[in-house]
């Protein structure tokens, strides 16, 4: 049986609360979906997600990932603002330091053998993907790897016109914190729109 799972960086408790409030402030009456909450869909920065075979052991592989790359106890990232992503997505984008690239490379190296490529959505409309995003999707079943990696916290999704308007007017309704702290790695079950619906296991960034 195919399991749809992901690996993510989780923000600190303070910034988890901040992200939940940011979704509400940015979305306003549109109520971006799915709603973020500390008990349900956690705010997160996806490193990779996709379909996996049953042989994957999240507990074991998260330890392997942590041992594959040297991480600090806290990862401090700078927000680059609220951005629109086709179709209908609102992201809080963050900088992409070399360490994030190394982390994703480590995750892909560990998890690639467990990918269920037969479950890739080959019928998906990728016409609005960039060339790098299409290449990533073809190889890994996920839009944002390698050159196409775009670190972000997903604030949610709404109608196309509404999303464009919300991004344009976001500065009028909220002020996005510049500095964000992430302190854990999580292996999670994907929910609606790839949400962090269920935490399977989490570990501190610095596993030593």
mmCIF file of C-alpha atoms in Angstrom:
data_model
loop_
_atom_site.group_PDB
_atom_site.id
_atom_site.type_symbol
_atom_site.label_atom_id
_atom_site.label_comp_id
_atom_site.label_asym_id
_atom_site.label_seq_id
_atom_site.Cartn_x
_atom_site.Cartn_y
_atom_site.Cartn_z
ATOM 1 C CA UNK A 1 0.000 0.000 0.000
ATOM 2 C CA UNK A 2 1.273 3.471 -0.896
ATOM 3 C CA UNK A 3 1.736 5.948 1.928
ATOM 4 C CA UNK A 4 1.868 9.681 1.246
ATOM 5 C CA UNK A 5 4.467 11.077 3.619
ATOM 6 C CA UNK A 6 6.832 13.977 4.001
ATOM 7 C CA UNK A 7 9.854 15.292 5.884
ATOM 8 C CA UNK A 8 9.734 18.843 7.188
ATOM 9 C CA UNK A 9 11.383 21.399 9.385
ATOM 10 C CA UNK A 10 9.076 22.515 12.186
ATOM 11 C CA UNK A 11 9.159 26.066 13.551
ATOM 12 C CA UNK A 12 9.677 26.757 17.228
ATOM 13 C CA UNK A 13 6.580 26.903 19.446
ATOM 14 C CA UNK A 14 6.570 30.696 19.247
ATOM 15 C CA UNK A 15 6.845 30.747 15.476
ATOM 16 C CA UNK A 16 4.259 27.991 15.124
ATOM 17 C CA UNK A 17 1.797 30.340 16.796
ATOM 18 C CA UNK A 18 3.011 33.203 14.625
ATOM 19 C CA UNK A 19 2.455 31.221 11.419
ATOM 20 C CA UNK A 20 -1.069 30.231 12.465
ATOM 21 C CA UNK A 21 -1.955 33.868 13.104
ATOM 22 C CA UNK A 22 -0.253 34.937 9.870
ATOM 23 C CA UNK A 23 -2.521 32.605 7.882
ATOM 24 C CA UNK A 24 -5.574 34.216 9.476
ATOM 25 C CA UNK A 25 -4.302 37.754 8.920
ATOM 26 C CA UNK A 26 -3.331 37.167 5.287
ATOM 27 C CA UNK A 27 -6.437 35.201 4.345
ATOM 28 C CA UNK A 28 -9.000 37.358 6.146
ATOM 29 C CA UNK A 29 -12.528 36.474 5.091
ATOM 30 C CA UNK A 30 -11.242 34.009 2.499
ATOM 31 C CA UNK A 31 -10.048 31.573 5.194
ATOM 32 C CA UNK A 32 -7.162 29.893 3.441
ATOM 33 C CA UNK A 33 -7.319 26.105 3.290
ATOM 34 C CA UNK A 34 -6.459 23.913 5.005
ATOM 35 C CA UNK A 35 -6.529 25.806 8.330
ATOM 36 C CA UNK A 36 -3.321 25.621 10.344
ATOM 37 C CA UNK A 37 -3.467 24.631 14.007
ATOM 38 C CA UNK A 38 -1.142 23.331 16.751
ATOM 39 C CA UNK A 39 -3.200 20.135 17.055
ATOM 40 C CA UNK A 40 -3.960 19.490 13.380
ATOM 41 C CA UNK A 41 -2.252 20.837 10.285
ATOM 42 C CA UNK A 42 1.049 22.097 11.643
ATOM 43 C CA UNK A 43 2.880 24.996 10.014
ATOM 44 C CA UNK A 44 5.991 23.471 8.439
ATOM 45 C CA UNK A 45 8.728 23.907 5.882
ATOM 46 C CA UNK A 46 8.649 20.867 3.609
ATOM 47 C CA UNK A 47 11.988 19.343 2.681
ATOM 48 C CA UNK A 48 10.394 16.599 0.574
ATOM 49 C CA UNK A 49 7.085 14.769 0.274
ATOM 50 C CA UNK A 50 5.633 12.047 -1.903
ATOM 51 C CA UNK A 51 4.330 8.483 -2.224
ATOM 52 C CA UNK A 52 6.309 5.754 -0.472
ATOM 53 C CA UNK A 53 6.194 1.970 -0.254
ATOM 54 C CA UNK A 54 5.379 0.213 3.018
ATOM 55 C CA UNK A 55 8.987 -0.810 3.586
ATOM 56 C CA UNK A 56 9.847 2.743 4.626
ATOM 57 C CA UNK A 57 10.367 3.048 8.395
ATOM 58 C CA UNK A 58 9.954 6.753 9.305
ATOM 59 C CA UNK A 59 11.611 6.386 12.717
ATOM 60 C CA UNK A 60 14.719 4.682 11.360
ATOM 61 C CA UNK A 61 15.053 6.877 8.284
ATOM 62 C CA UNK A 62 14.656 10.136 10.196
ATOM 63 C CA UNK A 63 17.608 9.089 12.346
ATOM 64 C CA UNK A 64 19.564 8.243 9.189
ATOM 65 C CA UNK A 65 18.736 11.624 7.688
ATOM 66 C CA UNK A 66 19.851 13.416 10.844
ATOM 67 C CA UNK A 67 23.143 11.536 10.782
ATOM 68 C CA UNK A 68 23.677 12.381 7.096
ATOM 69 C CA UNK A 69 23.991 16.141 7.519
ATOM 70 C CA UNK A 70 25.364 18.313 10.301
ATOM 71 C CA UNK A 71 22.614 20.575 11.616
ATOM 72 C CA UNK A 72 22.613 23.173 14.399
ATOM 73 C CA UNK A 73 20.191 22.871 17.298
ATOM 74 C CA UNK A 74 18.241 25.767 15.766
ATOM 75 C CA UNK A 75 18.056 26.865 12.154
ATOM 76 C CA UNK A 76 17.427 30.584 11.714
ATOM 77 C CA UNK A 77 15.948 31.590 8.377
ATOM 78 C CA UNK A 78 14.935 34.960 6.971
ATOM 79 C CA UNK A 79 11.509 35.458 5.443
ATOM 80 C CA UNK A 80 11.424 36.943 1.945
ATOM 81 C CA UNK A 81 7.719 37.775 2.138
ATOM 82 C CA UNK A 82 4.300 36.520 1.064
ATOM 83 C CA UNK A 83 4.327 35.149 -2.467
ATOM 84 C CA UNK A 84 1.803 33.697 -4.904
ATOM 85 C CA UNK A 85 2.357 30.297 -6.499
ATOM 86 C CA UNK A 86 0.175 28.872 -9.296
ATOM 87 C CA UNK A 87 -2.473 27.882 -8.855
ATOM 88 C CA UNK A 88 -4.112 29.635 -5.925
ATOM 89 C CA UNK A 89 -1.342 29.084 -3.372
ATOM 90 C CA UNK A 90 -0.015 31.587 -0.837
ATOM 91 C CA UNK A 91 3.424 30.919 0.596
ATOM 92 C CA UNK A 92 5.577 32.650 3.135
ATOM 93 C CA UNK A 93 8.849 32.273 1.321
ATOM 94 C CA UNK A 94 12.187 32.002 3.144
ATOM 95 C CA UNK A 95 15.789 32.273 2.106
ATOM 96 C CA UNK A 96 17.564 29.216 0.727
ATOM 97 C CA UNK A 97 20.970 28.846 2.398
ATOM 98 C CA UNK A 98 23.336 26.081 1.308
ATOM 99 C CA UNK A 99 22.476 24.085 4.433
ATOM 100 C CA UNK A 100 18.876 23.657 3.235
ATOM 101 C CA UNK A 101 20.120 22.317 -0.097
ATOM 102 C CA UNK A 102 22.372 19.877 1.756
ATOM 103 C CA UNK A 103 19.472 18.781 3.959
ATOM 104 C CA UNK A 104 17.244 18.122 0.967
ATOM 105 C CA UNK A 105 20.030 16.222 -0.780
ATOM 106 C CA UNK A 106 20.420 14.062 2.337
ATOM 107 C CA UNK A 107 16.673 13.422 2.500
ATOM 108 C CA UNK A 108 16.502 12.488 -1.179
ATOM 109 C CA UNK A 109 19.504 10.217 -0.841
ATOM 110 C CA UNK A 110 17.915 8.319 2.037
ATOM 111 C CA UNK A 111 14.329 8.189 0.752
ATOM 112 C CA UNK A 112 14.751 7.755 -3.007
ATOM 113 C CA UNK A 113 14.839 3.920 -2.811
ATOM 114 C CA UNK A 114 11.436 3.915 -1.085
ATOM 115 C CA UNK A 115 9.597 6.149 -3.557
ATOM 116 C CA UNK A 116 6.569 4.501 -5.145
ATOM 117 C CA UNK A 117 7.015 5.889 -8.646
ATOM 118 C CA UNK A 118 3.952 4.012 -9.882
ATOM 119 C CA UNK A 119 1.895 6.422 -7.751
ATOM 120 C CA UNK A 120 3.231 9.592 -9.410
ATOM 121 C CA UNK A 121 0.399 11.666 -10.874
ATOM 122 C CA UNK A 122 1.417 11.527 -14.540
ATOM 123 C CA UNK A 123 -1.864 13.201 -15.547
ATOM 124 C CA UNK A 124 -1.184 16.312 -13.457
ATOM 125 C CA UNK A 125 -1.323 19.600 -15.322
ATOM 126 C CA UNK A 126 2.222 20.970 -15.147
ATOM 127 C CA UNK A 127 1.716 23.665 -17.780
ATOM 128 C CA UNK A 128 2.326 26.424 -15.233
ATOM 129 C CA UNK A 129 5.372 24.755 -13.705
ATOM 130 C CA UNK A 130 8.799 26.095 -14.543
ATOM 131 C CA UNK A 131 11.133 23.846 -16.539
ATOM 132 C CA UNK A 132 13.010 22.978 -13.332
ATOM 133 C CA UNK A 133 9.752 22.209 -11.524
ATOM 134 C CA UNK A 134 8.625 19.871 -14.298
ATOM 135 C CA UNK A 135 11.975 18.067 -14.205
ATOM 136 C CA UNK A 136 11.708 17.738 -10.433
ATOM 137 C CA UNK A 137 8.154 16.437 -10.649
ATOM 138 C CA UNK A 138 9.081 13.881 -13.290
ATOM 139 C CA UNK A 139 12.030 12.559 -11.309
ATOM 140 C CA UNK A 140 10.679 12.671 -7.763
ATOM 141 C CA UNK A 141 6.930 13.261 -7.983
ATOM 142 C CA UNK A 142 7.437 16.544 -6.091
ATOM 143 C CA UNK A 143 7.646 19.988 -7.638
ATOM 144 C CA UNK A 144 10.352 21.522 -5.460
ATOM 145 C CA UNK A 145 13.682 19.682 -5.521
ATOM 146 C CA UNK A 146 17.145 20.599 -6.734
ATOM 147 C CA UNK A 147 17.180 23.827 -8.744
ATOM 148 C CA UNK A 148 13.426 24.126 -8.184
ATOM 149 C CA UNK A 149 13.614 23.910 -4.390
ATOM 150 C CA UNK A 150 11.621 26.810 -2.949
ATOM 151 C CA UNK A 151 11.673 26.775 0.875
ATOM 152 C CA UNK A 152 8.425 28.112 2.295
ATOM 153 C CA UNK A 153 5.689 27.769 4.869
ATOM 154 C CA UNK A 154 2.410 27.148 3.066
ATOM 155 C CA UNK A 155 -0.221 29.610 4.275
ATOM 156 C CA UNK A 156 -2.954 27.938 2.250
ATOM 157 C CA UNK A 157 -4.913 27.896 -0.942
ATOM 158 C CA UNK A 158 -7.942 29.731 -2.316
ATOM 159 C CA UNK A 159 -9.388 30.757 -5.679
ATOM 160 C CA UNK A 160 -6.933 32.070 -8.236
ATOM 161 C CA UNK A 161 -8.184 35.658 -8.367
ATOM 162 C CA UNK A 162 -8.553 35.841 -4.601
ATOM 163 C CA UNK A 163 -5.019 34.511 -4.082
ATOM 164 C CA UNK A 164 -3.523 37.147 -6.354
ATOM 165 C CA UNK A 165 -5.455 39.883 -4.571
ATOM 166 C CA UNK A 166 -4.487 38.604 -1.122
ATOM 167 C CA UNK A 167 -0.787 38.622 -2.008
ATOM 168 C CA UNK A 168 -1.069 42.133 -3.415
ATOM 169 C CA UNK A 169 -2.811 43.480 -0.323
ATOM 170 C CA UNK A 170 -1.023 41.416 2.340
ATOM 171 C CA UNK A 171 1.225 44.319 3.450
ATOM 172 C CA UNK A 172 -1.921 46.302 4.306
ATOM 173 C CA UNK A 173 -3.209 43.622 6.683
ATOM 174 C CA UNK A 174 -0.146 42.186 8.346
ATOM 175 C CA UNK A 175 3.561 42.529 8.980
ATOM 176 C CA UNK A 176 5.552 39.380 8.271
ATOM 177 C CA UNK A 177 8.289 38.686 10.840
ATOM 178 C CA UNK A 178 11.704 38.706 9.221
ATOM 179 C CA UNK A 179 13.389 36.069 11.369
ATOM 180 C CA UNK A 180 12.084 32.523 11.830
ATOM 181 C CA UNK A 181 13.461 29.706 13.976
ATOM 182 C CA UNK A 182 13.139 25.993 13.189
ATOM 183 C CA UNK A 183 14.189 23.450 15.804
ATOM 184 C CA UNK A 184 12.860 19.998 14.815
ATOM 185 C CA UNK A 185 12.672 17.553 11.938
ATOM 186 C CA UNK A 186 9.373 15.775 11.388
ATOM 187 C CA UNK A 187 8.214 12.778 9.382
ATOM 188 C CA UNK A 188 4.511 13.316 8.705
ATOM 189 C CA UNK A 189 1.407 12.015 6.949
ATOM 190 C CA UNK A 190 0.277 14.277 4.130
ATOM 191 C CA UNK A 191 -3.261 15.631 4.335
ATOM 192 C CA UNK A 192 -5.305 18.018 2.216
ATOM 193 C CA UNK A 193 -3.132 20.008 -0.191
ATOM 194 C CA UNK A 194 -0.038 18.287 1.230
ATOM 195 C CA UNK A 195 -0.683 19.539 4.761
ATOM 196 C CA UNK A 196 1.265 18.263 7.783
ATOM 197 C CA UNK A 197 -1.804 16.319 8.924
ATOM 198 C CA UNK A 198 -0.281 13.776 11.301
ATOM 199 C CA UNK A 199 3.131 13.690 12.935
ATOM 200 C CA UNK A 200 4.657 10.215 12.819
ATOM 201 C CA UNK A 201 7.942 11.091 14.508
ATOM 202 C CA UNK A 202 9.968 14.196 15.278
ATOM 203 C CA UNK A 203 13.554 14.723 16.358
ATOM 204 C CA UNK A 204 15.641 17.726 17.374
ATOM 205 C CA UNK A 205 17.729 19.092 14.528
ATOM 206 C CA UNK A 206 20.950 18.333 16.382
ATOM 207 C CA UNK A 207 20.691 14.583 16.926
ATOM 208 C CA UNK A 208 24.142 14.151 18.456
#
